[in-house]
Amino acid sequence: MAASLGARVILRIEDHDRGRSRPEYEKRILEDLKWLGFPLDPESLTSLESGPSPFRQQDSEAHYQGVLDALADTGLVYGCTCSRAMIAEEVGDGIVSGQELRYPGTCRDRGIPLGSGVGIRVRLRDEVVTFKDRFLGDRSQRPARQCGDLLIRDRNGNWTYQFCVTVDDLRHGVTLVVRGDDLVSSTGRQILLARLLGRESPPTFLHHPLVYNREGVKLSKRDRSVTLRELREKGMSAPEVIRLARAGGRWREV
Ligand SMILES: [Zn+2]
């Protein structure tokens, strides 16, 4: 798709969760993508390989802080001391199993100063967001009903996935986001946040199906699912791995 649009494919390391990120994971990703032969944009690749980089979220603290400061100037940002358990208790019986936990706005008007140990949220207007997904077609979402005011930094000081990717898509000039359909519910809120950050037109989104195991569970290391590395060590070539993924990932039958 990128080639047909004359576009670049940038590589971004989304290691905003410090507790779960390791330098060796990044090294592996780079090796695997190179081995697969993905035509990655040399600028992002060189930047990542040469040290601190704007394409690595852990190196972007100053940038995120600057964006937060600008957002705070709009008066839409507030401090929140709620834990997940507190939110769950407050929302109570309204939550159906598997449904997303919607923040009910508990701290909205409490005037909690932003500081250590305090989460940061941004007020989202209650509106319906519509977008045309390149794979799923027309979609509409109402973020205020799904997640409530968006958490942009958690109480431990970690910037959230929603905030980082929206900020990064804007600064890296990303116009097409291709990702798994497990993330489709995040799209409406990211479009709203992008608008608050001054982005006139949001990127185009394409959410593709994921490969599931026989029990219908997304493949992950936790399930001891096969890794790219294992396929490679079994002697599969990069084109074979890509063909397998396209065929629906029935690796057990190979
Ligand atoms: Zn709160």
Coordinates of C-alpha atoms and ligand atoms in Angstrom, one line a residue:
M1 CA 0.0 0.0 0.0
A2 CA 2.8 2.4 1.0
A3 CA 4.5 1.8 -2.3
S4 CA 1.4 2.3 -4.3
L5 CA 0.9 5.7 -2.5
G6 CA 4.5 6.7 -2.9
A7 CA 4.7 6.8 0.8
R8 CA 7.4 5.8 3.4
V9 CA 7.0 3.2 6.1
I10 CA 8.5 4.5 9.3
L11 CA 9.6 2.3 12.1
R12 CA 8.5 3.6 15.6
I13 CA 9.4 1.8 18.8
E14 CA 6.4 2.1 21.1
D15 CA 8.1 1.5 24.4
H16 CA 6.0 4.0 26.4
D17 CA 5.4 1.3 29.0
R18 CA 8.7 1.3 30.8
G19 CA 7.9 -1.7 32.9
R20 CA 7.5 -3.9 29.9
S21 CA 10.1 -2.6 27.5
R22 CA 13.6 -4.0 27.1
P23 CA 16.4 -3.0 24.8
E24 CA 16.8 -6.6 23.6
Y25 CA 13.1 -6.6 22.4
E26 CA 13.9 -3.6 20.2
K27 CA 17.0 -5.3 18.8
R28 CA 14.9 -8.3 17.9
I29 CA 12.3 -6.3 16.2
L30 CA 14.9 -4.5 14.1
E31 CA 16.5 -7.8 13.2
D32 CA 13.2 -9.5 12.4
L33 CA 11.9 -6.7 10.2
K34 CA 15.2 -6.6 8.3
W35 CA 15.2 -10.3 7.8
L36 CA 11.6 -10.2 6.6
G37 CA 12.7 -7.6 4.1
F38 CA 10.4 -4.8 5.0
P39 CA 11.2 -1.6 3.1
L40 CA 11.6 0.6 6.1
D41 CA 12.3 4.3 5.8
P42 CA 16.0 4.7 6.2
E43 CA 15.6 7.9 8.3
S44 CA 13.8 6.2 11.1
L45 CA 16.0 3.2 11.0
T46 CA 19.3 5.1 11.1
S47 CA 17.9 7.4 13.8
L48 CA 17.0 4.4 16.0
E49 CA 20.3 2.7 15.4
S50 CA 22.4 5.7 16.2
G51 CA 21.1 6.5 19.8
P52 CA 18.3 8.6 21.3
S53 CA 15.7 9.0 18.6
P54 CA 12.3 10.8 18.1
F55 CA 11.1 7.4 16.7
R56 CA 11.5 5.8 20.2
Q57 CA 8.8 6.8 22.7
Q58 CA 11.1 6.5 25.7
D59 CA 13.4 9.1 24.2
S60 CA 10.4 11.5 23.6
E61 CA 9.8 12.7 27.2
A62 CA 10.5 16.4 26.4
H63 CA 8.3 16.3 23.3
Y64 CA 5.4 14.7 25.2
Q65 CA 5.8 17.2 28.0
G66 CA 5.7 20.1 25.6
V67 CA 2.5 18.7 24.0
L68 CA 0.9 18.3 27.4
D69 CA 1.8 21.9 28.4
A70 CA 0.2 23.2 25.2
L71 CA -2.9 21.0 25.9
A72 CA -3.0 22.2 29.5
D73 CA -3.2 25.8 28.2
T74 CA -6.6 25.0 26.7
G75 CA -7.9 24.2 30.1
L76 CA -9.0 20.7 29.1
V77 CA -6.5 18.8 31.2
Y78 CA -6.9 17.8 34.8
G79 CA -5.3 15.6 37.5
C80 CA -6.9 12.3 38.5
T81 CA -6.0 10.2 41.5
C82 CA -8.3 7.3 40.7
S83 CA -7.0 3.7 40.5
R84 CA -8.5 1.2 38.2
A85 CA -10.1 -0.6 41.2
M86 CA -11.7 2.7 42.3
I87 CA -13.1 3.4 38.9
A88 CA -14.4 -0.2 38.7
E89 CA -16.1 0.2 42.0
E90 CA -17.6 3.5 41.0
V91 CA -18.9 2.3 37.7
G92 CA -20.1 -0.8 39.5
D93 CA -22.8 -3.0 38.1
G94 CA -22.9 -0.9 34.9
I95 CA -19.9 -2.9 33.6
V96 CA -20.6 -6.0 31.5
S97 CA -17.8 -8.6 31.5
G98 CA -15.3 -7.8 28.7
Q99 CA -16.6 -4.3 28.3
E100 CA -14.2 -1.4 28.6
L101 CA -14.0 0.5 31.9
R102 CA -15.5 3.9 31.3
Y103 CA -14.0 6.7 33.5
P104 CA -17.0 8.5 35.0
G105 CA -15.3 11.9 35.4
T106 CA -14.8 11.6 39.2
C107 CA -11.9 14.1 39.4
R108 CA -13.0 16.5 36.6
D109 CA -13.8 19.4 38.9
R110 CA -11.6 18.5 41.9
G111 CA -8.8 20.8 40.8
I112 CA -6.1 18.3 41.7
P113 CA -2.7 19.7 40.9
L114 CA -0.6 17.8 38.4
G115 CA 2.4 16.3 40.1
S116 CA 4.0 13.0 41.0
G117 CA 1.5 10.2 41.8
V118 CA -1.2 12.0 39.9
G119 CA -2.7 10.7 36.6
I120 CA -3.5 13.2 33.8
R121 CA -6.7 13.2 31.8
V122 CA -8.1 15.3 29.0
R123 CA -11.8 16.1 28.7
L124 CA -13.4 14.6 25.7
R125 CA -16.6 16.2 24.3
D126 CA -19.5 13.8 24.1
E127 CA -19.8 13.3 20.4
V128 CA -20.0 10.7 17.8
V129 CA -16.9 10.2 15.7
T130 CA -17.2 8.7 12.2
F131 CA -14.5 7.5 10.0
K132 CA -14.0 5.3 7.0
D133 CA -11.8 2.3 7.7
R134 CA -10.0 1.0 4.6
F135 CA -10.8 -2.5 5.5
L136 CA -13.9 -2.4 7.8
G137 CA -15.7 0.4 6.1
D138 CA -17.8 3.1 7.7
R139 CA -17.5 3.1 11.5
S140 CA -18.9 5.4 14.2
Q141 CA -17.8 5.5 17.8
R142 CA -18.7 7.6 20.9
P143 CA -15.6 7.8 23.0
A144 CA -17.3 9.6 25.9
R145 CA -19.4 6.5 26.3
Q146 CA -16.6 4.0 25.7
C147 CA -13.7 5.3 27.8
G148 CA -14.7 8.7 29.2
D149 CA -12.1 11.4 29.6
L150 CA -8.9 10.0 28.2
L151 CA -5.9 9.2 30.4
I152 CA -2.8 10.6 28.9
R153 CA -0.3 9.9 31.7
D154 CA -0.8 7.3 34.4
R155 CA -0.2 7.7 38.1
N156 CA 3.3 6.2 37.7
G157 CA 4.3 8.8 35.2
N158 CA 3.9 6.6 32.1
W159 CA 2.5 8.3 29.0
T160 CA -0.3 6.2 27.7
Y161 CA -0.5 4.4 24.4
Q162 CA -3.4 6.6 23.2
F163 CA -1.5 9.8 23.9
C164 CA 1.9 8.6 22.5
V165 CA 0.6 7.3 19.2
T166 CA -1.6 10.3 18.5
V167 CA 1.2 12.7 19.3
D168 CA 3.7 10.7 17.2
D169 CA 1.4 10.3 14.2
L170 CA 1.1 14.0 14.2
R171 CA 4.8 14.9 14.5
H172 CA 5.9 12.1 12.1
G173 CA 3.4 13.1 9.5
V174 CA 1.7 9.7 9.5
T175 CA -1.2 9.7 7.0
L176 CA -2.1 6.0 7.0
V177 CA -2.2 3.8 10.1
V178 CA -2.3 0.0 9.4
R179 CA -2.9 -2.1 12.5
G180 CA -4.7 -5.0 14.0
D181 CA -8.5 -4.9 14.5
D182 CA -8.0 -5.4 18.2
L183 CA -7.3 -1.6 18.2
V184 CA -10.2 -0.4 16.3
S185 CA -12.1 0.8 19.4
S186 CA -9.3 3.2 20.1
T187 CA -9.7 5.1 16.8
G188 CA -12.5 7.5 17.7
R189 CA -10.7 8.7 20.8
Q190 CA -7.5 9.2 18.9
I191 CA -9.3 11.2 16.2
L192 CA -10.7 13.4 19.0
L193 CA -7.4 13.8 20.7
A194 CA -5.7 14.6 17.4
R195 CA -8.2 17.4 16.8
L196 CA -7.5 18.8 20.2
L197 CA -3.8 18.8 19.3
G198 CA -4.6 20.9 16.2
R199 CA -4.6 18.2 13.6
E200 CA -7.1 19.2 10.9
S201 CA -7.6 15.9 9.2
P202 CA -6.9 12.6 10.9
P203 CA -4.9 9.8 9.3
T204 CA -6.7 7.1 7.3
F205 CA -7.0 3.9 9.2
L206 CA -6.9 0.3 8.1
H207 CA -7.6 -2.3 10.7
H208 CA -6.8 -5.8 9.5
P209 CA -7.8 -9.2 11.0
L210 CA -5.4 -10.9 13.4
V211 CA -4.2 -14.5 13.4
Y212 CA -5.9 -16.5 16.1
N213 CA -5.2 -19.9 17.5
R214 CA -7.7 -22.8 17.3
E215 CA -9.3 -21.5 20.5
G216 CA -9.9 -18.2 19.0
V217 CA -7.2 -16.4 21.1
K218 CA -4.8 -13.9 19.6
L219 CA -1.3 -15.4 19.3
S220 CA 1.1 -14.2 21.9
K221 CA 4.2 -15.3 23.8
R222 CA 2.0 -16.0 26.8
D223 CA 0.2 -18.8 24.9
R224 CA 3.6 -20.2 24.0
S225 CA 2.7 -19.5 20.4
V226 CA 5.3 -19.8 17.7
T227 CA 7.5 -16.8 17.2
L228 CA 8.9 -15.5 14.0
R229 CA 12.3 -16.4 15.4
E230 CA 11.2 -20.1 15.8
L231 CA 9.9 -20.3 12.2
R232 CA 13.2 -18.8 11.0
E233 CA 15.2 -21.3 13.1
K234 CA 13.1 -24.2 11.6
G235 CA 14.5 -23.1 8.3
M236 CA 11.6 -21.1 6.8
S237 CA 12.5 -18.3 4.4
A238 CA 11.2 -14.8 4.8
P239 CA 8.8 -15.1 1.7
E240 CA 7.5 -18.4 3.2
V241 CA 6.7 -16.7 6.5
I242 CA 5.0 -13.8 4.8
R243 CA 3.0 -16.3 2.6
L244 CA 2.0 -18.1 5.8
A245 CA 0.8 -14.9 7.5
R246 CA -1.3 -14.0 4.5
A247 CA -2.8 -17.5 4.5
G248 CA -4.1 -17.1 8.0
G249 CA -1.2 -18.3 10.0
R250 CA -1.9 -22.0 10.0
W251 CA 1.6 -22.7 11.1
R252 CA 0.8 -25.9 12.9
E253 CA -0.1 -27.5 9.7
V254 CA 3.1 -26.7 7.9
Ligands
ZN1 ZN -10.1 10.4 39.0

